[in-house]
Amino acid sequence: MGLFMNDQQGKFDFEKNWQDRLSRAVEAELGEEARDQVLQGGESLTQDSSTKEKTTWTCIALDQLAQATDETTLQEILTECACHYPVEDLQDVKEAYQKSGDVDEVVILLQDKFEYFLREGLGLKEGLIQTILSRGWGLAGVREGNTIVATKIPKSGFLEQYLNEDDPLQKRRYYCHCPRVRDGVGADPTLPMDYCYCGAGFYKGIWEEILGEPVRVEMLESVMQGDKVCKIAIHLPLK
């Protein structure tokens, strides 16, 4: 498929780019025939397609994928569709881990990066930063034995709206990071929770880059399924 742009408006088309990632991942795992079957019908969708059109097609595509493989492989494929943390910004953490082998040090360094992002990247006031930290949101997660449990921060562009919103459904919409489905939270049809392994792939990429080994991710909670937050477990390799 290649990289997609909206020719008429000259802007990045997230929808086409997401399908491009899905296409490559399915082909790598299952071959060209399965790729064509799963992606069928998606070629007409763009960034400007309605939420219902994108959600309906995605439900059909994931059903086709479920029929073509097992659930574990399906989830692995979807993690390959994720947006990724800049690899170059993880090299200092990776080097520290290579020297010490200390996962706790990794958690501390990732937390430092997250707090720097809140202060310098987003320019948030200290009171709001402390609210975020008190809720356990962020990049680093919390270590529980051989597992890191990470809770996503609400979409930064809607952070203040999220905190000031009283309606539970609208809060979930403000929370969701995915532009393909944000407006579809709570709507019909509802995407299956497996779709959120795309978001879990963000954390998978971070920890695999730092550790230099494969990790397994598991969706624990998702606003798509009615939960208040999106929570992901990162299962580290056994030592």
CSV table of C-alpha atoms in Angstrom, one decimal:
chain,number,residue,atom,x,y,z
A,1,MET,CA,0.0,0.0,0.0
A,2,GLY,CA,2.8,2.4,0.8
A,3,LEU,CA,2.4,5.7,2.7
A,4,PHE,CA,-0.9,7.4,2.2
A,5,MET,CA,-1.7,11.1,2.0
A,6,ASN,CA,-4.9,12.8,1.2
A,7,ASP,CA,-4.2,14.2,-2.3
A,8,GLN,CA,-7.0,16.7,-2.2
A,9,GLN,CA,-6.1,18.4,1.1
A,10,GLY,CA,-2.3,17.5,1.2
A,11,LYS,CA,-2.5,16.2,4.7
A,12,PHE,CA,-1.5,13.0,6.5
A,13,ASP,CA,-4.3,10.5,6.3
A,14,PHE,CA,-4.3,8.5,9.5
A,15,GLU,CA,-6.9,6.0,8.2
A,16,LYS,CA,-4.8,5.0,5.2
A,17,ASN,CA,-1.7,4.9,7.3
A,18,TRP,CA,-3.3,2.6,9.8
A,19,GLN,CA,-4.5,0.3,7.1
A,20,ASP,CA,-1.0,0.3,5.7
A,21,ARG,CA,0.3,-1.0,9.0
A,22,LEU,CA,-2.4,-3.6,9.3
A,23,SER,CA,-1.7,-4.8,5.7
A,24,ARG,CA,2.0,-5.3,6.3
A,25,ALA,CA,1.4,-7.1,9.6
A,26,VAL,CA,-1.2,-9.5,8.2
A,27,GLU,CA,0.9,-10.3,5.2
A,28,ALA,CA,4.0,-10.9,7.3
A,29,GLU,CA,2.1,-13.4,9.6
A,30,LEU,CA,-0.5,-14.9,7.3
A,31,GLY,CA,0.5,-14.2,3.7
A,32,GLU,CA,-1.0,-12.2,0.8
A,33,GLU,CA,-4.2,-14.0,0.4
A,34,ALA,CA,-5.2,-13.4,4.0
A,35,ARG,CA,-4.1,-9.8,3.7
A,36,ASP,CA,-6.4,-9.2,0.8
A,37,GLN,CA,-9.3,-10.9,2.5
A,38,VAL,CA,-8.9,-8.9,5.7
A,39,LEU,CA,-8.3,-5.5,4.0
A,40,GLN,CA,-11.2,-6.0,1.5
A,41,GLY,CA,-13.5,-3.0,1.4
A,42,GLY,CA,-11.2,-0.7,3.3
A,43,GLU,CA,-9.6,1.0,0.3
A,44,SER,CA,-12.5,3.5,0.0
A,45,LEU,CA,-12.0,4.8,3.6
A,46,THR,CA,-10.1,8.0,4.3
A,47,GLN,CA,-9.5,10.2,7.3
A,48,ASP,CA,-12.7,12.0,6.4
A,49,SER,CA,-14.9,8.9,6.3
A,50,SER,CA,-17.5,8.8,9.1
A,51,THR,CA,-16.8,7.1,12.4
A,52,LYS,CA,-19.6,4.6,11.7
A,53,GLU,CA,-18.1,3.7,8.3
A,54,LYS,CA,-14.7,3.1,9.8
A,55,THR,CA,-16.0,1.2,12.8
A,56,THR,CA,-18.2,-1.0,10.7
A,57,TRP,CA,-15.4,-1.9,8.3
A,58,THR,CA,-13.0,-2.5,11.2
A,59,CYS,CA,-15.4,-4.9,12.9
A,60,ILE,CA,-15.7,-6.9,9.6
A,61,ALA,CA,-11.9,-6.9,9.0
A,62,LEU,CA,-11.2,-8.1,12.6
A,63,ASP,CA,-13.8,-10.8,12.2
A,64,GLN,CA,-12.1,-12.0,9.0
A,65,LEU,CA,-8.8,-11.9,10.8
A,66,ALA,CA,-10.2,-13.9,13.7
A,67,GLN,CA,-11.3,-16.6,11.2
A,68,ALA,CA,-7.9,-16.7,9.6
A,69,THR,CA,-5.8,-17.2,12.8
A,70,ASP,CA,-5.8,-17.7,16.5
A,71,GLU,CA,-6.5,-15.0,19.1
A,72,THR,CA,-2.8,-14.6,20.2
A,73,THR,CA,-1.6,-14.1,16.6
A,74,LEU,CA,-4.5,-11.7,16.0
A,75,GLN,CA,-3.4,-9.6,19.0
A,76,GLU,CA,0.2,-9.7,17.9
A,77,ILE,CA,-0.8,-8.4,14.4
A,78,LEU,CA,-2.8,-5.5,15.9
A,79,THR,CA,0.2,-4.5,18.1
A,80,GLU,CA,2.1,-3.9,14.9
A,81,CYS,CA,-0.5,-1.2,14.0
A,82,ALA,CA,0.5,1.0,16.9
A,83,CYS,CA,1.9,4.5,17.0
A,84,HIS,CA,5.4,4.4,18.5
A,85,TYR,CA,7.4,6.3,21.1
A,86,PRO,CA,10.4,7.9,19.3
A,87,VAL,CA,13.2,5.2,19.4
A,88,GLU,CA,15.9,7.9,19.6
A,89,ASP,CA,14.4,9.1,22.9
A,90,LEU,CA,14.8,5.7,24.5
A,91,GLN,CA,18.5,5.2,23.9
A,92,ASP,CA,19.6,6.6,27.2
A,93,VAL,CA,17.2,4.3,29.0
A,94,LYS,CA,18.3,1.4,26.9
A,95,GLU,CA,22.0,2.1,27.7
A,96,ALA,CA,21.3,2.3,31.4
A,97,TYR,CA,19.5,-1.0,31.3
A,98,GLN,CA,22.3,-2.6,29.4
A,99,LYS,CA,24.7,-1.5,32.1
A,100,SER,CA,22.6,-2.4,35.2
A,101,GLY,CA,20.0,-4.9,34.1
A,102,ASP,CA,17.7,-3.2,36.5
A,103,VAL,CA,14.1,-3.0,35.5
A,104,ASP,CA,13.3,-0.7,38.4
A,105,GLU,CA,15.8,1.8,37.1
A,106,VAL,CA,14.0,1.7,33.7
A,107,VAL,CA,10.7,2.5,35.4
A,108,ILE,CA,12.3,5.5,37.2
A,109,LEU,CA,13.9,6.8,34.0
A,110,LEU,CA,10.7,6.5,32.0
A,111,GLN,CA,8.8,8.3,34.8
A,112,ASP,CA,11.3,11.1,34.6
A,113,LYS,CA,10.7,11.4,30.9
A,114,PHE,CA,7.0,11.5,31.4
A,115,GLU,CA,7.1,14.2,34.0
A,116,TYR,CA,9.4,16.2,31.8
A,117,PHE,CA,6.9,15.9,29.0
A,118,LEU,CA,4.1,17.1,31.2
A,119,ARG,CA,6.1,20.2,32.3
A,120,GLU,CA,8.1,21.1,29.2
A,121,GLY,CA,6.2,19.4,26.4
A,122,LEU,CA,2.6,20.2,27.5
A,123,GLY,CA,3.4,23.2,29.8
A,124,LEU,CA,1.0,22.0,32.4
A,125,LYS,CA,0.6,23.7,35.8
A,126,GLU,CA,2.0,21.9,38.8
A,127,GLY,CA,-1.4,21.2,40.3
A,128,LEU,CA,-2.6,19.5,37.2
A,129,ILE,CA,0.7,17.5,37.0
A,130,GLN,CA,0.2,16.3,40.5
A,131,THR,CA,-3.4,15.2,39.7
A,132,ILE,CA,-2.1,13.2,36.8
A,133,LEU,CA,0.7,11.6,38.8
A,134,SER,CA,-1.6,10.8,41.7
A,135,ARG,CA,-3.8,8.7,39.4
A,136,GLY,CA,-0.9,6.6,38.2
A,137,TRP,CA,-1.3,7.6,34.6
A,138,GLY,CA,1.7,7.7,32.3
A,139,LEU,CA,4.6,6.2,30.4
A,140,ALA,CA,6.4,4.2,33.1
A,141,GLY,CA,3.6,2.1,34.7
A,142,VAL,CA,3.9,0.3,38.0
A,143,ARG,CA,6.0,-2.8,38.5
A,144,GLU,CA,4.2,-5.8,39.9
A,145,GLY,CA,6.7,-8.6,40.0
A,146,ASN,CA,7.6,-9.5,36.5
A,147,THR,CA,4.8,-7.4,35.0
A,148,ILE,CA,4.5,-3.6,34.4
A,149,VAL,CA,0.9,-2.3,34.6
A,150,ALA,CA,0.6,0.9,32.6
A,151,THR,CA,-2.5,3.2,32.6
A,152,LYS,CA,-2.7,5.6,29.7
A,153,ILE,CA,-3.0,9.3,30.3
A,154,PRO,CA,-6.1,10.8,28.6
A,155,LYS,CA,-5.5,12.2,25.2
A,156,SER,CA,-3.4,15.3,25.9
A,157,GLY,CA,-5.4,17.6,23.6
A,158,PHE,CA,-8.5,16.9,25.7
A,159,LEU,CA,-6.9,16.5,29.1
A,160,GLU,CA,-8.6,19.5,30.7
A,161,GLN,CA,-11.9,18.7,29.1
A,162,TYR,CA,-11.6,15.2,30.4
A,163,LEU,CA,-11.0,16.3,34.0
A,164,ASN,CA,-13.8,18.8,33.9
A,165,GLU,CA,-16.4,16.5,32.3
A,166,ASP,CA,-19.1,14.9,34.4
A,167,ASP,CA,-20.8,12.7,31.7
A,168,PRO,CA,-19.1,9.2,31.9
A,169,LEU,CA,-19.6,8.6,28.2
A,170,GLN,CA,-18.1,11.9,27.1
A,171,LYS,CA,-15.2,11.4,29.5
A,172,ARG,CA,-14.4,8.1,27.8
A,173,ARG,CA,-14.5,9.8,24.4
A,174,TYR,CA,-12.1,12.5,25.6
A,175,TYR,CA,-9.8,9.8,27.1
A,176,CYS,CA,-9.4,7.7,23.9
A,177,HIS,CA,-6.2,8.3,21.9
A,178,CYS,CA,-7.3,6.7,18.7
A,179,PRO,CA,-8.6,9.1,16.0
A,180,ARG,CA,-10.1,6.2,14.1
A,181,VAL,CA,-12.6,5.4,16.9
A,182,ARG,CA,-12.7,8.2,19.5
A,183,ASP,CA,-16.1,9.4,18.4
A,184,GLY,CA,-17.3,5.8,18.3
A,185,VAL,CA,-16.9,5.1,22.0
A,186,GLY,CA,-20.3,4.1,23.3
A,187,ALA,CA,-21.8,4.0,19.8
A,188,ASP,CA,-23.1,1.1,17.7
A,189,PRO,CA,-21.3,-0.9,16.4
A,190,THR,CA,-18.7,-1.2,19.2
A,191,LEU,CA,-15.3,-2.4,18.3
A,192,PRO,CA,-14.1,-5.6,20.1
A,193,MET,CA,-11.5,-5.2,22.8
A,194,ASP,CA,-8.9,-6.9,20.6
A,195,TYR,CA,-8.8,-3.7,18.6
A,196,CYS,CA,-7.1,-2.0,21.6
A,197,TYR,CA,-4.1,-4.2,21.2
A,198,CYS,CA,-3.1,-1.5,18.7
A,199,GLY,CA,-2.7,0.9,21.6
A,200,ALA,CA,-1.0,-1.8,23.7
A,201,GLY,CA,1.6,-2.0,21.0
A,202,PHE,CA,2.8,1.5,22.0
A,203,TYR,CA,4.1,0.0,25.3
A,204,LYS,CA,5.3,-3.2,23.7
A,205,GLY,CA,7.5,-1.2,21.4
A,206,ILE,CA,9.0,0.8,24.3
A,207,TRP,CA,9.9,-2.2,26.4
A,208,GLU,CA,11.2,-4.3,23.5
A,209,GLU,CA,13.5,-1.5,22.4
A,210,ILE,CA,14.8,-1.0,26.0
A,211,LEU,CA,15.2,-4.7,26.9
A,212,GLY,CA,16.2,-6.0,23.5
A,213,GLU,CA,13.8,-8.9,23.9
A,214,PRO,CA,10.2,-9.7,23.0
A,215,VAL,CA,7.6,-8.9,25.6
A,216,ARG,CA,3.9,-9.9,25.8
A,217,VAL,CA,1.2,-7.3,26.3
A,218,GLU,CA,-2.3,-7.8,27.7
A,219,MET,CA,-5.3,-5.5,27.7
A,220,LEU,CA,-6.7,-5.3,31.2
A,221,GLU,CA,-9.2,-2.4,30.8
A,222,SER,CA,-10.4,-0.3,27.8
A,223,VAL,CA,-12.8,2.7,27.5
A,224,MET,CA,-14.0,1.0,24.3
A,225,GLN,CA,-15.5,-1.7,26.5
A,226,GLY,CA,-17.0,0.7,29.1
A,227,ASP,CA,-14.0,1.0,31.5
A,228,LYS,CA,-13.0,4.4,32.8
A,229,VAL,CA,-9.3,4.0,31.7
A,230,CYS,CA,-7.2,2.0,29.3
A,231,LYS,CA,-4.9,-0.3,31.3
A,232,ILE,CA,-2.2,-2.6,29.8
A,233,ALA,CA,0.0,-5.3,31.4
A,234,ILE,CA,3.5,-5.7,29.9
A,235,HIS,CA,4.7,-9.1,30.8
A,236,LEU,CA,8.5,-9.0,30.9
A,237,PRO,CA,10.8,-11.9,29.9
A,238,LEU,CA,11.5,-14.3,32.7
A,239,LYS,CA,15.1,-14.2,34.0
